[in-house]
């Protein structure tokens, strides 16, 4: 078995090794510091004796280096080769992976019945899937970001150690998910990563930095994990929460960024806040109050607009010509730039008043003609029956009660419908 040494010694960027096997573009070494894609962390990038490494995978207990398709491969078993690992990408992945532990530790402090359901690193963002008793809301995201960045600022040590599976499961509060952390498992051995607290003593704990600053402190996070990590949370840099979603029942997906994407996001949010403050003639810190006042003013103006529109529609309905239909006095006409719901209040207000109007029918113009009928409570007119008669004649459908009903999807010219209502 050839396992990657990257998780135990994540700072190594150059190493010497011997070629064990070559199969086309696939090369297996006697040892390697390249990280194979696993557990949501992408494979390392780099070169092997100058050949570009296109992918690194773990297959049949071997780490397989897949070289670039255009490479002129001249390697044979027994060759001594030099591996160079892309420093920028490995550093980013180590920071991002450690940041996911820090974020999970923050979630431990705000969510009940927390569980771990998945993780993935992309070039611009990281996602962590959490199972929680209740979905996380915007306020929770803000608190997650605040707590995570506080853990970065506190410069917590990060350590890793190997335990038996039974020992790992007995560690208090450990996040242990064999389905999502296959890279942490090796036979009966489980690799455990600890953020903060005392040292996680074990075979490779010494590689994890100064993990024993306060042996009595509770750790920020403990998890079974096979990825690469930084040795101190201060190396992560700013963590910016980008979004949340719910990909499945009981699962909240939190997307966040570290590194340049996080810095750019912070700048974009700050810029947007300054623009909003300038527009509202307020300071950034006063934006919530300014937005609240603007919302109240907008609500008032919208209410005034609705009232004005209702008055305008009522005035239009009052202009409808009246006609006697089956002994009842009707007002019938067409109306444009309106929808059935807007006409309910002005139509019902128009009947049964001083004008001694028994019923009113308004036919809406436009691409989707409709009809609304309102009748006075004491009139011998059933609005629902009237709408049924219209839809029987002109198609469409609708419904309602004795005093108000509406129908849509009429296949006729609105003026023809109004004329039919007057003449029936």
mmCIF file of C-alpha atoms in Angstrom:
data_model
loop_
_atom_site.group_PDB
_atom_site.id
_atom_site.type_symbol
_atom_site.label_atom_id
_atom_site.label_comp_id
_atom_site.label_asym_id
_atom_site.label_seq_id
_atom_site.Cartn_x
_atom_site.Cartn_y
_atom_site.Cartn_z
ATOM 1 C CA UNK A 1 0.000 0.000 0.000
ATOM 2 C CA UNK A 2 1.275 3.466 -0.946
ATOM 3 C CA UNK A 3 -0.472 6.187 1.035
ATOM 4 C CA UNK A 4 0.032 9.897 0.509
ATOM 5 C CA UNK A 5 2.158 11.599 3.139
ATOM 6 C CA UNK A 6 0.472 14.933 2.423
ATOM 7 C CA UNK A 7 -2.017 14.830 5.350
ATOM 8 C CA UNK A 8 0.751 14.107 7.883
ATOM 9 C CA UNK A 9 3.292 16.536 6.394
ATOM 10 C CA UNK A 10 1.281 19.205 4.567
ATOM 11 C CA UNK A 11 4.142 21.719 4.301
ATOM 12 C CA UNK A 12 6.262 19.542 1.991
ATOM 13 C CA UNK A 13 6.293 20.926 -1.555
ATOM 14 C CA UNK A 14 9.259 19.071 -3.091
ATOM 15 C CA UNK A 15 10.298 15.439 -2.635
ATOM 16 C CA UNK A 16 12.324 12.645 -4.189
ATOM 17 C CA UNK A 17 10.817 9.224 -4.895
ATOM 18 C CA UNK A 18 11.286 6.050 -6.907
ATOM 19 C CA UNK A 19 8.974 4.952 -9.705
ATOM 20 C CA UNK A 20 7.246 1.667 -8.823
ATOM 21 C CA UNK A 21 4.998 1.254 -11.834
ATOM 22 C CA UNK A 22 4.102 3.019 -15.086
ATOM 23 C CA UNK A 23 0.922 2.241 -16.993
ATOM 24 C CA UNK A 24 0.465 4.642 -19.894
ATOM 25 C CA UNK A 25 -0.012 8.061 -18.328
ATOM 26 C CA UNK A 26 -0.383 6.606 -14.828
ATOM 27 C CA UNK A 27 2.622 6.570 -12.508
ATOM 28 C CA UNK A 28 2.861 4.992 -9.049
ATOM 29 C CA UNK A 29 5.750 5.943 -6.721
ATOM 30 C CA UNK A 30 7.203 4.233 -3.695
ATOM 31 C CA UNK A 31 6.073 7.281 -1.688
ATOM 32 C CA UNK A 32 4.392 10.569 -2.517
ATOM 33 C CA UNK A 33 3.404 13.892 -1.016
ATOM 34 C CA UNK A 34 0.770 14.569 -3.676
ATOM 35 C CA UNK A 35 -2.737 14.620 -2.174
ATOM 36 C CA UNK A 36 -5.251 12.443 -4.086
ATOM 37 C CA UNK A 37 -8.790 13.764 -4.459
ATOM 38 C CA UNK A 38 -10.724 12.606 -1.421
ATOM 39 C CA UNK A 39 -13.421 13.684 1.012
ATOM 40 C CA UNK A 40 -14.301 16.852 -0.868
ATOM 41 C CA UNK A 41 -10.725 18.133 -1.216
ATOM 42 C CA UNK A 42 -9.421 18.253 -4.808
ATOM 43 C CA UNK A 43 -6.205 16.613 -5.896
ATOM 44 C CA UNK A 44 -2.920 18.483 -5.713
ATOM 45 C CA UNK A 45 -1.433 20.099 -8.792
ATOM 46 C CA UNK A 46 2.219 20.060 -9.745
ATOM 47 C CA UNK A 47 4.840 18.215 -11.777
ATOM 48 C CA UNK A 48 6.666 14.876 -11.692
ATOM 49 C CA UNK A 49 10.149 15.156 -13.180
ATOM 50 C CA UNK A 50 8.889 18.096 -15.222
ATOM 51 C CA UNK A 51 5.756 16.302 -16.447
ATOM 52 C CA UNK A 52 2.521 18.111 -15.574
ATOM 53 C CA UNK A 53 0.347 16.097 -13.171
ATOM 54 C CA UNK A 54 -3.196 16.145 -14.556
ATOM 55 C CA UNK A 55 -4.865 14.285 -11.674
ATOM 56 C CA UNK A 56 -4.073 12.301 -8.528
ATOM 57 C CA UNK A 57 -6.373 9.478 -7.444
ATOM 58 C CA UNK A 58 -6.300 6.696 -4.894
ATOM 59 C CA UNK A 59 -7.084 3.342 -6.461
ATOM 60 C CA UNK A 60 -6.638 -0.176 -5.068
ATOM 61 C CA UNK A 61 -4.683 1.221 -2.112
ATOM 62 C CA UNK A 62 -2.263 3.027 -4.424
ATOM 63 C CA UNK A 63 -1.809 6.720 -5.123
ATOM 64 C CA UNK A 64 -1.889 7.065 -8.899
ATOM 65 C CA UNK A 65 -0.381 10.145 -10.569
ATOM 66 C CA UNK A 66 -2.105 10.759 -13.904
ATOM 67 C CA UNK A 67 0.205 12.777 -16.148
ATOM 68 C CA UNK A 68 -0.816 15.319 -18.767
ATOM 69 C CA UNK A 69 -2.183 13.728 -21.990
ATOM 70 C CA UNK A 70 0.348 15.658 -24.082
ATOM 71 C CA UNK A 71 3.308 14.551 -21.976
ATOM 72 C CA UNK A 72 6.094 12.543 -23.667
ATOM 73 C CA UNK A 73 6.457 10.056 -20.831
ATOM 74 C CA UNK A 74 9.878 8.407 -20.606
ATOM 75 C CA UNK A 75 9.665 7.082 -17.031
ATOM 76 C CA UNK A 76 10.310 3.434 -16.157
ATOM 77 C CA UNK A 77 10.231 1.528 -12.863
ATOM 78 C CA UNK A 78 13.281 2.252 -10.756
ATOM 79 C CA UNK A 79 13.732 5.831 -11.975
ATOM 80 C CA UNK A 80 14.426 8.440 -9.302
ATOM 81 C CA UNK A 81 12.057 11.372 -9.831
ATOM 82 C CA UNK A 82 11.400 14.773 -8.272
ATOM 83 C CA UNK A 83 7.880 15.788 -7.362
ATOM 84 C CA UNK A 84 6.985 19.469 -7.150
ATOM 85 C CA UNK A 85 3.624 20.415 -5.608
ATOM 86 C CA UNK A 86 1.878 23.647 -6.615
ATOM 87 C CA UNK A 87 2.398 25.741 -3.486
ATOM 88 C CA UNK A 88 -0.420 28.230 -4.089
ATOM 89 C CA UNK A 89 -3.093 25.595 -4.673
ATOM 90 C CA UNK A 90 -1.995 23.321 -1.801
ATOM 91 C CA UNK A 91 -1.895 26.331 0.547
ATOM 92 C CA UNK A 92 -5.364 27.377 -0.556
ATOM 93 C CA UNK A 93 -6.767 23.874 -0.053
ATOM 94 C CA UNK A 94 -5.161 23.514 3.383
ATOM 95 C CA UNK A 95 -6.540 26.885 4.469
ATOM 96 C CA UNK A 96 -9.974 26.139 3.017
ATOM 97 C CA UNK A 97 -10.139 22.678 4.579
ATOM 98 C CA UNK A 98 -9.134 23.987 7.997
ATOM 99 C CA UNK A 99 -11.679 26.794 7.590
ATOM 100 C CA UNK A 100 -14.408 24.181 7.177
ATOM 101 C CA UNK A 101 -13.479 22.781 10.612
ATOM 102 C CA UNK A 102 -13.533 26.278 12.084
ATOM 103 C CA UNK A 103 -16.960 26.944 10.559
ATOM 104 C CA UNK A 104 -18.274 23.620 11.860
ATOM 105 C CA UNK A 105 -16.946 24.555 15.288
ATOM 106 C CA UNK A 106 -18.866 27.821 15.047
ATOM 107 C CA UNK A 107 -22.006 25.897 14.065
ATOM 108 C CA UNK A 108 -21.588 23.730 17.175
ATOM 109 C CA UNK A 109 -22.120 26.889 19.220
ATOM 110 C CA UNK A 110 -25.344 28.080 17.563
ATOM 111 C CA UNK A 111 -27.172 24.964 16.295
ATOM 112 C CA UNK A 112 -28.902 22.112 18.100
ATOM 113 C CA UNK A 113 -28.501 18.461 17.069
ATOM 114 C CA UNK A 114 -25.701 19.386 14.671
ATOM 115 C CA UNK A 115 -24.425 16.820 12.214
ATOM 116 C CA UNK A 116 -21.971 16.762 9.312
ATOM 117 C CA UNK A 117 -23.299 15.740 5.877
ATOM 118 C CA UNK A 118 -20.680 16.782 3.322
ATOM 119 C CA UNK A 119 -17.958 19.129 2.199
ATOM 120 C CA UNK A 120 -16.390 20.352 -1.036
ATOM 121 C CA UNK A 121 -13.626 22.764 -2.060
ATOM 122 C CA UNK A 122 -13.807 24.616 -5.376
ATOM 123 C CA UNK A 123 -11.421 27.272 -6.658
ATOM 124 C CA UNK A 124 -13.640 30.145 -5.514
ATOM 125 C CA UNK A 125 -15.636 28.831 -2.581
ATOM 126 C CA UNK A 126 -16.108 26.044 -0.066
ATOM 127 C CA UNK A 127 -19.321 24.372 0.989
ATOM 128 C CA UNK A 128 -20.185 22.562 4.195
ATOM 129 C CA UNK A 129 -23.434 20.600 4.518
ATOM 130 C CA UNK A 130 -24.839 20.619 8.041
ATOM 131 C CA UNK A 131 -27.748 18.720 9.514
ATOM 132 C CA UNK A 132 -29.554 20.823 12.089
ATOM 133 C CA UNK A 133 -32.761 20.615 14.093
ATOM 134 C CA UNK A 134 -33.920 23.889 12.493
ATOM 135 C CA UNK A 135 -32.740 25.481 9.220
ATOM 136 C CA UNK A 136 -30.152 28.235 9.644
ATOM 137 C CA UNK A 137 -31.373 31.753 8.859
ATOM 138 C CA UNK A 138 -29.585 34.970 7.864
ATOM 139 C CA UNK A 139 -28.876 35.851 11.480
ATOM 140 C CA UNK A 140 -27.256 32.447 11.961
ATOM 141 C CA UNK A 141 -25.007 33.049 8.935
ATOM 142 C CA UNK A 142 -23.827 36.342 10.383
ATOM 143 C CA UNK A 143 -23.067 34.673 13.703
ATOM 144 C CA UNK A 144 -21.280 31.777 11.965
ATOM 145 C CA UNK A 145 -19.050 34.242 10.145
ATOM 146 C CA UNK A 146 -18.373 36.250 13.304
ATOM 147 C CA UNK A 147 -17.483 33.219 15.410
ATOM 148 C CA UNK A 148 -15.342 31.658 12.672
ATOM 149 C CA UNK A 149 -13.293 34.818 12.192
ATOM 150 C CA UNK A 150 -12.904 35.149 15.944
ATOM 151 C CA UNK A 151 -11.448 31.626 16.006
ATOM 152 C CA UNK A 152 -9.019 32.685 13.264
ATOM 153 C CA UNK A 153 -8.038 35.777 15.229
ATOM 154 C CA UNK A 154 -7.485 33.704 18.383
ATOM 155 C CA UNK A 155 -4.729 31.757 16.571
ATOM 156 C CA UNK A 156 -5.896 28.320 17.667
ATOM 157 C CA UNK A 157 -3.459 25.442 17.165
ATOM 158 C CA UNK A 158 -4.425 22.701 14.733
ATOM 159 C CA UNK A 159 -3.216 19.142 15.334
ATOM 160 C CA UNK A 160 -3.841 15.697 13.888
ATOM 161 C CA UNK A 161 -3.396 12.198 15.239
ATOM 162 C CA UNK A 162 -4.244 8.601 14.394
ATOM 163 C CA UNK A 163 -6.522 6.498 16.605
ATOM 164 C CA UNK A 164 -8.285 3.183 16.361
ATOM 165 C CA UNK A 165 -11.878 3.419 15.144
ATOM 166 C CA UNK A 166 -13.223 2.625 18.619
ATOM 167 C CA UNK A 167 -10.974 5.230 20.246
ATOM 168 C CA UNK A 168 -12.015 7.835 17.680
ATOM 169 C CA UNK A 169 -15.716 7.227 18.244
ATOM 170 C CA UNK A 170 -15.184 7.654 21.994
ATOM 171 C CA UNK A 171 -13.703 11.160 21.599
ATOM 172 C CA UNK A 172 -16.168 13.630 23.071
ATOM 173 C CA UNK A 173 -17.990 15.658 20.413
ATOM 174 C CA UNK A 174 -16.129 14.212 17.429
ATOM 175 C CA UNK A 175 -17.662 14.776 13.982
ATOM 176 C CA UNK A 176 -17.463 11.303 12.506
ATOM 177 C CA UNK A 177 -19.072 10.458 9.168
ATOM 178 C CA UNK A 178 -17.576 7.438 7.399
ATOM 179 C CA UNK A 179 -19.559 8.192 4.225
ATOM 180 C CA UNK A 180 -18.091 11.669 3.752
ATOM 181 C CA UNK A 181 -14.648 11.183 5.282
ATOM 182 C CA UNK A 182 -13.340 8.115 3.545
ATOM 183 C CA UNK A 183 -9.876 9.691 3.483
ATOM 184 C CA UNK A 184 -9.749 9.574 7.273
ATOM 185 C CA UNK A 185 -10.131 5.801 7.416
ATOM 186 C CA UNK A 186 -7.307 3.305 6.888
ATOM 187 C CA UNK A 187 -8.285 -0.136 8.080
ATOM 188 C CA UNK A 188 -9.052 0.230 11.762
ATOM 189 C CA UNK A 189 -7.097 3.497 11.971
ATOM 190 C CA UNK A 190 -8.885 6.856 11.973
ATOM 191 C CA UNK A 191 -7.167 10.187 11.514
ATOM 192 C CA UNK A 192 -8.563 12.854 13.833
ATOM 193 C CA UNK A 193 -8.038 16.594 13.389
ATOM 194 C CA UNK A 194 -8.383 18.873 16.420
ATOM 195 C CA UNK A 195 -8.730 22.646 16.308
ATOM 196 C CA UNK A 196 -7.858 24.373 19.579
ATOM 197 C CA UNK A 197 -7.753 22.778 23.012
ATOM 198 C CA UNK A 198 -5.086 20.334 24.061
ATOM 199 C CA UNK A 199 -2.870 18.247 21.798
ATOM 200 C CA UNK A 200 -4.326 15.229 20.027
ATOM 201 C CA UNK A 201 -1.521 12.863 20.975
ATOM 202 C CA UNK A 202 -0.726 10.189 18.429
ATOM 203 C CA UNK A 203 1.622 8.929 15.776
ATOM 204 C CA UNK A 204 1.762 12.086 13.675
ATOM 205 C CA UNK A 205 0.551 14.765 16.114
ATOM 206 C CA UNK A 206 3.938 16.436 16.226
ATOM 207 C CA UNK A 207 3.507 17.581 12.637
ATOM 208 C CA UNK A 208 0.478 19.613 13.658
ATOM 209 C CA UNK A 209 2.259 22.481 15.350
ATOM 210 C CA UNK A 210 2.004 23.739 18.922
ATOM 211 C CA UNK A 211 -1.193 21.966 19.930
ATOM 212 C CA UNK A 212 -0.632 21.952 23.680
ATOM 213 C CA UNK A 213 -0.883 25.638 24.546
ATOM 214 C CA UNK A 214 -3.754 24.933 26.940
ATOM 215 C CA UNK A 215 -4.212 21.199 27.555
ATOM 216 C CA UNK A 216 -7.301 21.795 29.708
ATOM 217 C CA UNK A 217 -9.158 23.919 27.139
ATOM 218 C CA UNK A 218 -12.094 22.454 25.237
ATOM 219 C CA UNK A 219 -11.276 22.131 21.546
ATOM 220 C CA UNK A 220 -13.013 24.365 19.036
ATOM 221 C CA UNK A 221 -13.648 21.351 16.792
ATOM 222 C CA UNK A 222 -12.728 17.675 16.592
ATOM 223 C CA UNK A 223 -13.382 15.638 13.454
ATOM 224 C CA UNK A 224 -12.334 12.516 11.601
ATOM 225 C CA UNK A 225 -10.632 13.936 8.532
ATOM 226 C CA UNK A 226 -8.043 12.856 5.982
ATOM 227 C CA UNK A 227 -7.281 16.221 4.385
ATOM 228 C CA UNK A 228 -4.408 18.683 4.571
ATOM 229 C CA UNK A 229 -4.523 21.488 7.125
ATOM 230 C CA UNK A 230 -2.625 24.503 8.340
ATOM 231 C CA UNK A 231 -0.981 24.361 11.762
ATOM 232 C CA UNK A 232 -2.723 27.409 13.221
ATOM 233 C CA UNK A 233 -6.059 29.040 12.442
ATOM 234 C CA UNK A 234 -4.299 32.406 11.992
ATOM 235 C CA UNK A 235 -2.980 31.044 8.679
ATOM 236 C CA UNK A 236 -6.498 30.790 7.257
ATOM 237 C CA UNK A 237 -7.130 34.513 6.873
ATOM 238 C CA UNK A 238 -10.606 36.027 6.600
ATOM 239 C CA UNK A 239 -13.632 33.749 6.246
ATOM 240 C CA UNK A 240 -16.645 35.183 4.431
ATOM 241 C CA UNK A 241 -20.004 33.410 4.339
ATOM 242 C CA UNK A 242 -21.501 33.735 0.865
ATOM 243 C CA UNK A 243 -24.844 31.933 0.881
ATOM 244 C CA UNK A 244 -26.979 29.151 2.265
ATOM 245 C CA UNK A 245 -29.402 26.682 0.715
ATOM 246 C CA UNK A 246 -31.308 23.526 1.615
ATOM 247 C CA UNK A 247 -30.307 20.672 -0.727
ATOM 248 C CA UNK A 248 -32.264 18.098 1.264
ATOM 249 C CA UNK A 249 -34.582 17.673 4.208
ATOM 250 C CA UNK A 250 -32.859 18.698 7.409
ATOM 251 C CA UNK A 251 -29.689 19.806 5.584
ATOM 252 C CA UNK A 252 -28.383 23.368 5.421
ATOM 253 C CA UNK A 253 -25.627 24.003 2.877
ATOM 254 C CA UNK A 254 -23.350 26.885 3.852
ATOM 255 C CA UNK A 255 -21.067 28.314 1.176
ATOM 256 C CA UNK A 256 -18.125 30.442 2.234
ATOM 257 C CA UNK A 257 -14.850 31.782 0.874
ATOM 258 C CA UNK A 258 -11.294 32.181 2.079
ATOM 259 C CA UNK A 259 -8.343 33.920 0.455
ATOM 260 C CA UNK A 260 -8.765 36.270 -2.531
ATOM 261 C CA UNK A 261 -12.454 35.441 -3.038
ATOM 262 C CA UNK A 262 -13.192 36.288 0.594
ATOM 263 C CA UNK A 263 -11.213 39.523 0.366
ATOM 264 C CA UNK A 264 -13.017 40.507 -2.835
ATOM 265 C CA UNK A 265 -16.386 39.666 -1.257
ATOM 266 C CA UNK A 266 -15.620 41.799 1.797
ATOM 267 C CA UNK A 267 -14.674 44.695 -0.481
ATOM 268 C CA UNK A 268 -17.811 44.250 -2.604
ATOM 269 C CA UNK A 269 -20.089 44.191 0.450
ATOM 270 C CA UNK A 270 -18.371 47.251 1.924
ATOM 271 C CA UNK A 271 -18.653 49.066 -1.403
ATOM 272 C CA UNK A 272 -22.339 48.218 -1.692
ATOM 273 C CA UNK A 273 -22.938 49.429 1.865
ATOM 274 C CA UNK A 274 -21.185 52.732 1.131
ATOM 275 C CA UNK A 275 -23.196 53.187 -2.074
ATOM 276 C CA UNK A 276 -26.429 52.499 -0.212
ATOM 277 C CA UNK A 277 -25.452 54.894 2.563
ATOM 278 C CA UNK A 278 -24.694 57.630 0.013
ATOM 279 C CA UNK A 279 -28.042 57.051 -1.716
ATOM 280 C CA UNK A 280 -29.924 57.232 1.588
ATOM 281 C CA UNK A 281 -27.834 60.148 2.898
ATOM 282 C CA UNK A 282 -26.851 58.110 5.964
ATOM 283 C CA UNK A 283 -23.807 56.600 7.579
ATOM 284 C CA UNK A 284 -23.136 52.903 7.053
ATOM 285 C CA UNK A 285 -23.875 52.191 10.706
ATOM 286 C CA UNK A 286 -27.248 53.931 10.368
ATOM 287 C CA UNK A 287 -28.348 51.944 7.298
ATOM 288 C CA UNK A 288 -30.808 49.674 9.164
ATOM 289 C CA UNK A 289 -32.732 52.691 10.523
ATOM 290 C CA UNK A 290 -32.583 54.466 7.162
ATOM 291 C CA UNK A 291 -33.851 51.394 5.326
ATOM 292 C CA UNK A 292 -36.622 50.941 7.901
ATOM 293 C CA UNK A 293 -37.763 54.535 7.371
ATOM 294 C CA UNK A 294 -37.619 54.067 3.613
ATOM 295 C CA UNK A 295 -39.675 50.879 3.897
ATOM 296 C CA UNK A 296 -42.314 52.655 5.969
ATOM 297 C CA UNK A 297 -42.467 55.493 3.458
ATOM 298 C CA UNK A 298 -42.707 53.041 0.570
ATOM 299 C CA UNK A 299 -45.530 51.149 2.302
ATOM 300 C CA UNK A 300 -47.394 54.425 2.843
ATOM 301 C CA UNK A 301 -46.948 55.470 -0.770
ATOM 302 C CA UNK A 302 -48.031 52.045 -2.016
ATOM 303 C CA UNK A 303 -51.156 52.245 0.153
ATOM 304 C CA UNK A 304 -51.891 55.729 -1.202
ATOM 305 C CA UNK A 305 -51.380 54.457 -4.738
ATOM 306 C CA UNK A 306 -53.758 51.552 -4.152
ATOM 307 C CA UNK A 307 -56.375 53.918 -2.778
ATOM 308 C CA UNK A 308 -55.950 56.274 -5.724
ATOM 309 C CA UNK A 309 -56.178 53.404 -8.191
ATOM 310 C CA UNK A 310 -59.324 52.084 -6.532
ATOM 311 C CA UNK A 311 -60.873 55.560 -6.826
ATOM 312 C CA UNK A 312 -59.877 55.745 -10.487
ATOM 313 C CA UNK A 313 -61.371 52.326 -11.226
ATOM 314 C CA UNK A 314 -64.533 53.242 -9.284
ATOM 315 C CA UNK A 315 -64.854 56.376 -11.421
ATOM 316 C CA UNK A 316 -64.511 54.292 -14.586
ATOM 317 C CA UNK A 317 -67.197 51.881 -13.411
ATOM 318 C CA UNK A 318 -69.540 54.767 -12.602
ATOM 319 C CA UNK A 319 -69.289 55.781 -16.263
ATOM 320 C CA UNK A 320 -70.671 52.432 -17.473
ATOM 321 C CA UNK A 321 -73.990 52.724 -19.285
ATOM 322 C CA UNK A 322 -76.930 51.131 -17.479
ATOM 323 C CA UNK A 323 -79.487 48.753 -18.918
ATOM 324 C CA UNK A 324 -82.490 46.736 -17.698
ATOM 325 C CA UNK A 325 -81.863 42.991 -17.813
ATOM 326 C CA UNK A 326 -84.589 40.608 -16.570
ATOM 327 C CA UNK A 327 -86.043 43.311 -14.354
ATOM 328 C CA UNK A 328 -82.707 44.245 -12.765
ATOM 329 C CA UNK A 329 -80.728 47.433 -13.337
ATOM 330 C CA UNK A 330 -77.237 46.641 -14.599
ATOM 331 C CA UNK A 331 -74.161 48.746 -15.338
ATOM 332 C CA UNK A 332 -72.146 47.009 -18.082
ATOM 333 C CA UNK A 333 -68.954 48.090 -19.832
ATOM 334 C CA UNK A 334 -65.313 47.373 -20.594
ATOM 335 C CA UNK A 335 -62.264 48.433 -18.609
ATOM 336 C CA UNK A 336 -58.607 48.408 -19.591
ATOM 337 C CA UNK A 337 -55.373 48.344 -17.588
ATOM 338 C CA UNK A 338 -56.880 46.410 -14.681
ATOM 339 C CA UNK A 339 -57.036 42.885 -13.324
ATOM 340 C CA UNK A 340 -60.015 41.075 -11.755
ATOM 341 C CA UNK A 341 -58.746 41.340 -8.187
ATOM 342 C CA UNK A 342 -58.340 45.106 -8.461
ATOM 343 C CA UNK A 343 -61.986 45.419 -9.522
ATOM 344 C CA UNK A 344 -63.484 43.520 -6.601
ATOM 345 C CA UNK A 345 -63.669 46.423 -4.134
ATOM 346 C CA UNK A 346 -64.839 49.174 -6.539
ATOM 347 C CA UNK A 347 -67.347 46.818 -8.230
ATOM 348 C CA UNK A 348 -68.973 45.622 -4.981
ATOM 349 C CA UNK A 349 -69.056 49.211 -3.680
ATOM 350 C CA UNK A 350 -70.842 50.396 -6.816
ATOM 351 C CA UNK A 351 -73.961 48.202 -6.379
ATOM 352 C CA UNK A 352 -76.786 48.534 -3.885
ATOM 353 C CA UNK A 353 -76.106 52.211 -3.151
ATOM 354 C CA UNK A 354 -77.954 55.442 -3.803
ATOM 355 C CA UNK A 355 -77.850 54.779 -7.553
ATOM 356 C CA UNK A 356 -80.227 51.845 -7.026
ATOM 357 C CA UNK A 357 -77.928 49.652 -9.102
ATOM 358 C CA UNK A 358 -78.673 45.928 -8.817
ATOM 359 C CA UNK A 359 -75.619 44.547 -10.596
ATOM 360 C CA UNK A 360 -72.444 45.502 -12.440
ATOM 361 C CA UNK A 361 -70.451 43.617 -15.065
ATOM 362 C CA UNK A 362 -66.965 44.738 -16.109
ATOM 363 C CA UNK A 363 -65.224 43.071 -19.042
ATOM 364 C CA UNK A 364 -61.440 43.435 -19.031
ATOM 365 C CA UNK A 365 -59.659 44.215 -22.274
ATOM 366 C CA UNK A 366 -56.195 43.083 -23.326
ATOM 367 C CA UNK A 367 -54.618 39.798 -24.356
ATOM 368 C CA UNK A 368 -56.597 37.810 -21.769
ATOM 369 C CA UNK A 369 -60.193 39.106 -21.602
ATOM 370 C CA UNK A 370 -62.044 38.472 -18.348
ATOM 371 C CA UNK A 371 -65.341 39.364 -16.721
ATOM 372 C CA UNK A 372 -66.268 40.312 -13.158
ATOM 373 C CA UNK A 373 -69.817 40.547 -11.884
ATOM 374 C CA UNK A 374 -70.966 42.142 -8.625
ATOM 375 C CA UNK A 375 -74.546 42.204 -7.350
ATOM 376 C CA UNK A 376 -76.314 43.828 -4.433
ATOM 377 C CA UNK A 377 -77.195 41.509 -1.565
ATOM 378 C CA UNK A 378 -80.913 42.236 -1.878
ATOM 379 C CA UNK A 379 -80.985 42.068 -5.687
ATOM 380 C CA UNK A 380 -82.483 39.180 -7.594
ATOM 381 C CA UNK A 381 -79.165 38.612 -9.401
ATOM 382 C CA UNK A 382 -76.671 35.816 -8.804
ATOM 383 C CA UNK A 383 -73.166 36.950 -9.829
ATOM 384 C CA UNK A 384 -71.892 33.375 -10.057
ATOM 385 C CA UNK A 385 -74.710 32.367 -12.412
ATOM 386 C CA UNK A 386 -73.986 35.400 -14.594
ATOM 387 C CA UNK A 387 -70.303 34.496 -14.925
ATOM 388 C CA UNK A 388 -71.217 30.877 -15.710
ATOM 389 C CA UNK A 389 -73.477 32.112 -18.489
ATOM 390 C CA UNK A 390 -70.640 34.210 -19.961
ATOM 391 C CA UNK A 391 -68.104 31.351 -19.886
ATOM 392 C CA UNK A 392 -70.683 28.944 -21.355
ATOM 393 C CA UNK A 393 -71.073 31.364 -24.245
ATOM 394 C CA UNK A 394 -67.489 32.535 -24.753
ATOM 395 C CA UNK A 395 -65.331 29.799 -23.219
ATOM 396 C CA UNK A 396 -62.932 30.037 -20.321
ATOM 397 C CA UNK A 397 -63.803 29.357 -16.732
ATOM 398 C CA UNK A 398 -64.387 30.990 -13.410
ATOM 399 C CA UNK A 399 -66.477 30.997 -10.300
ATOM 400 C CA UNK A 400 -67.608 32.891 -7.255
ATOM 401 C CA UNK A 401 -70.576 33.538 -5.033
ATOM 402 C CA UNK A 402 -73.936 35.244 -5.382
ATOM 403 C CA UNK A 403 -72.545 38.752 -4.790
ATOM 404 C CA UNK A 404 -69.197 38.566 -6.611
ATOM 405 C CA UNK A 405 -67.734 36.253 -9.255
ATOM 406 C CA UNK A 406 -65.129 36.383 -11.971
ATOM 407 C CA UNK A 407 -64.170 34.435 -15.079
ATOM 408 C CA UNK A 408 -61.192 34.434 -17.414
ATOM 409 C CA UNK A 409 -59.893 32.991 -20.654
ATOM 410 C CA UNK A 410 -62.769 34.376 -22.709
ATOM 411 C CA UNK A 411 -62.441 33.685 -26.443
ATOM 412 C CA UNK A 412 -64.153 36.832 -27.706
ATOM 413 C CA UNK A 413 -63.753 40.558 -28.203
ATOM 414 C CA UNK A 414 -64.446 42.340 -24.888
ATOM 415 C CA UNK A 415 -66.945 44.713 -26.535
ATOM 416 C CA UNK A 416 -68.836 41.711 -27.945
ATOM 417 C CA UNK A 417 -69.024 40.170 -24.470
ATOM 418 C CA UNK A 418 -70.338 43.435 -23.005
ATOM 419 C CA UNK A 419 -72.925 43.720 -25.809
ATOM 420 C CA UNK A 420 -74.061 40.134 -25.190
ATOM 421 C CA UNK A 421 -74.526 40.866 -21.474
ATOM 422 C CA UNK A 422 -76.683 43.881 -22.294
ATOM 423 C CA UNK A 423 -78.876 42.037 -24.771
ATOM 424 C CA UNK A 424 -79.411 38.641 -23.116
#
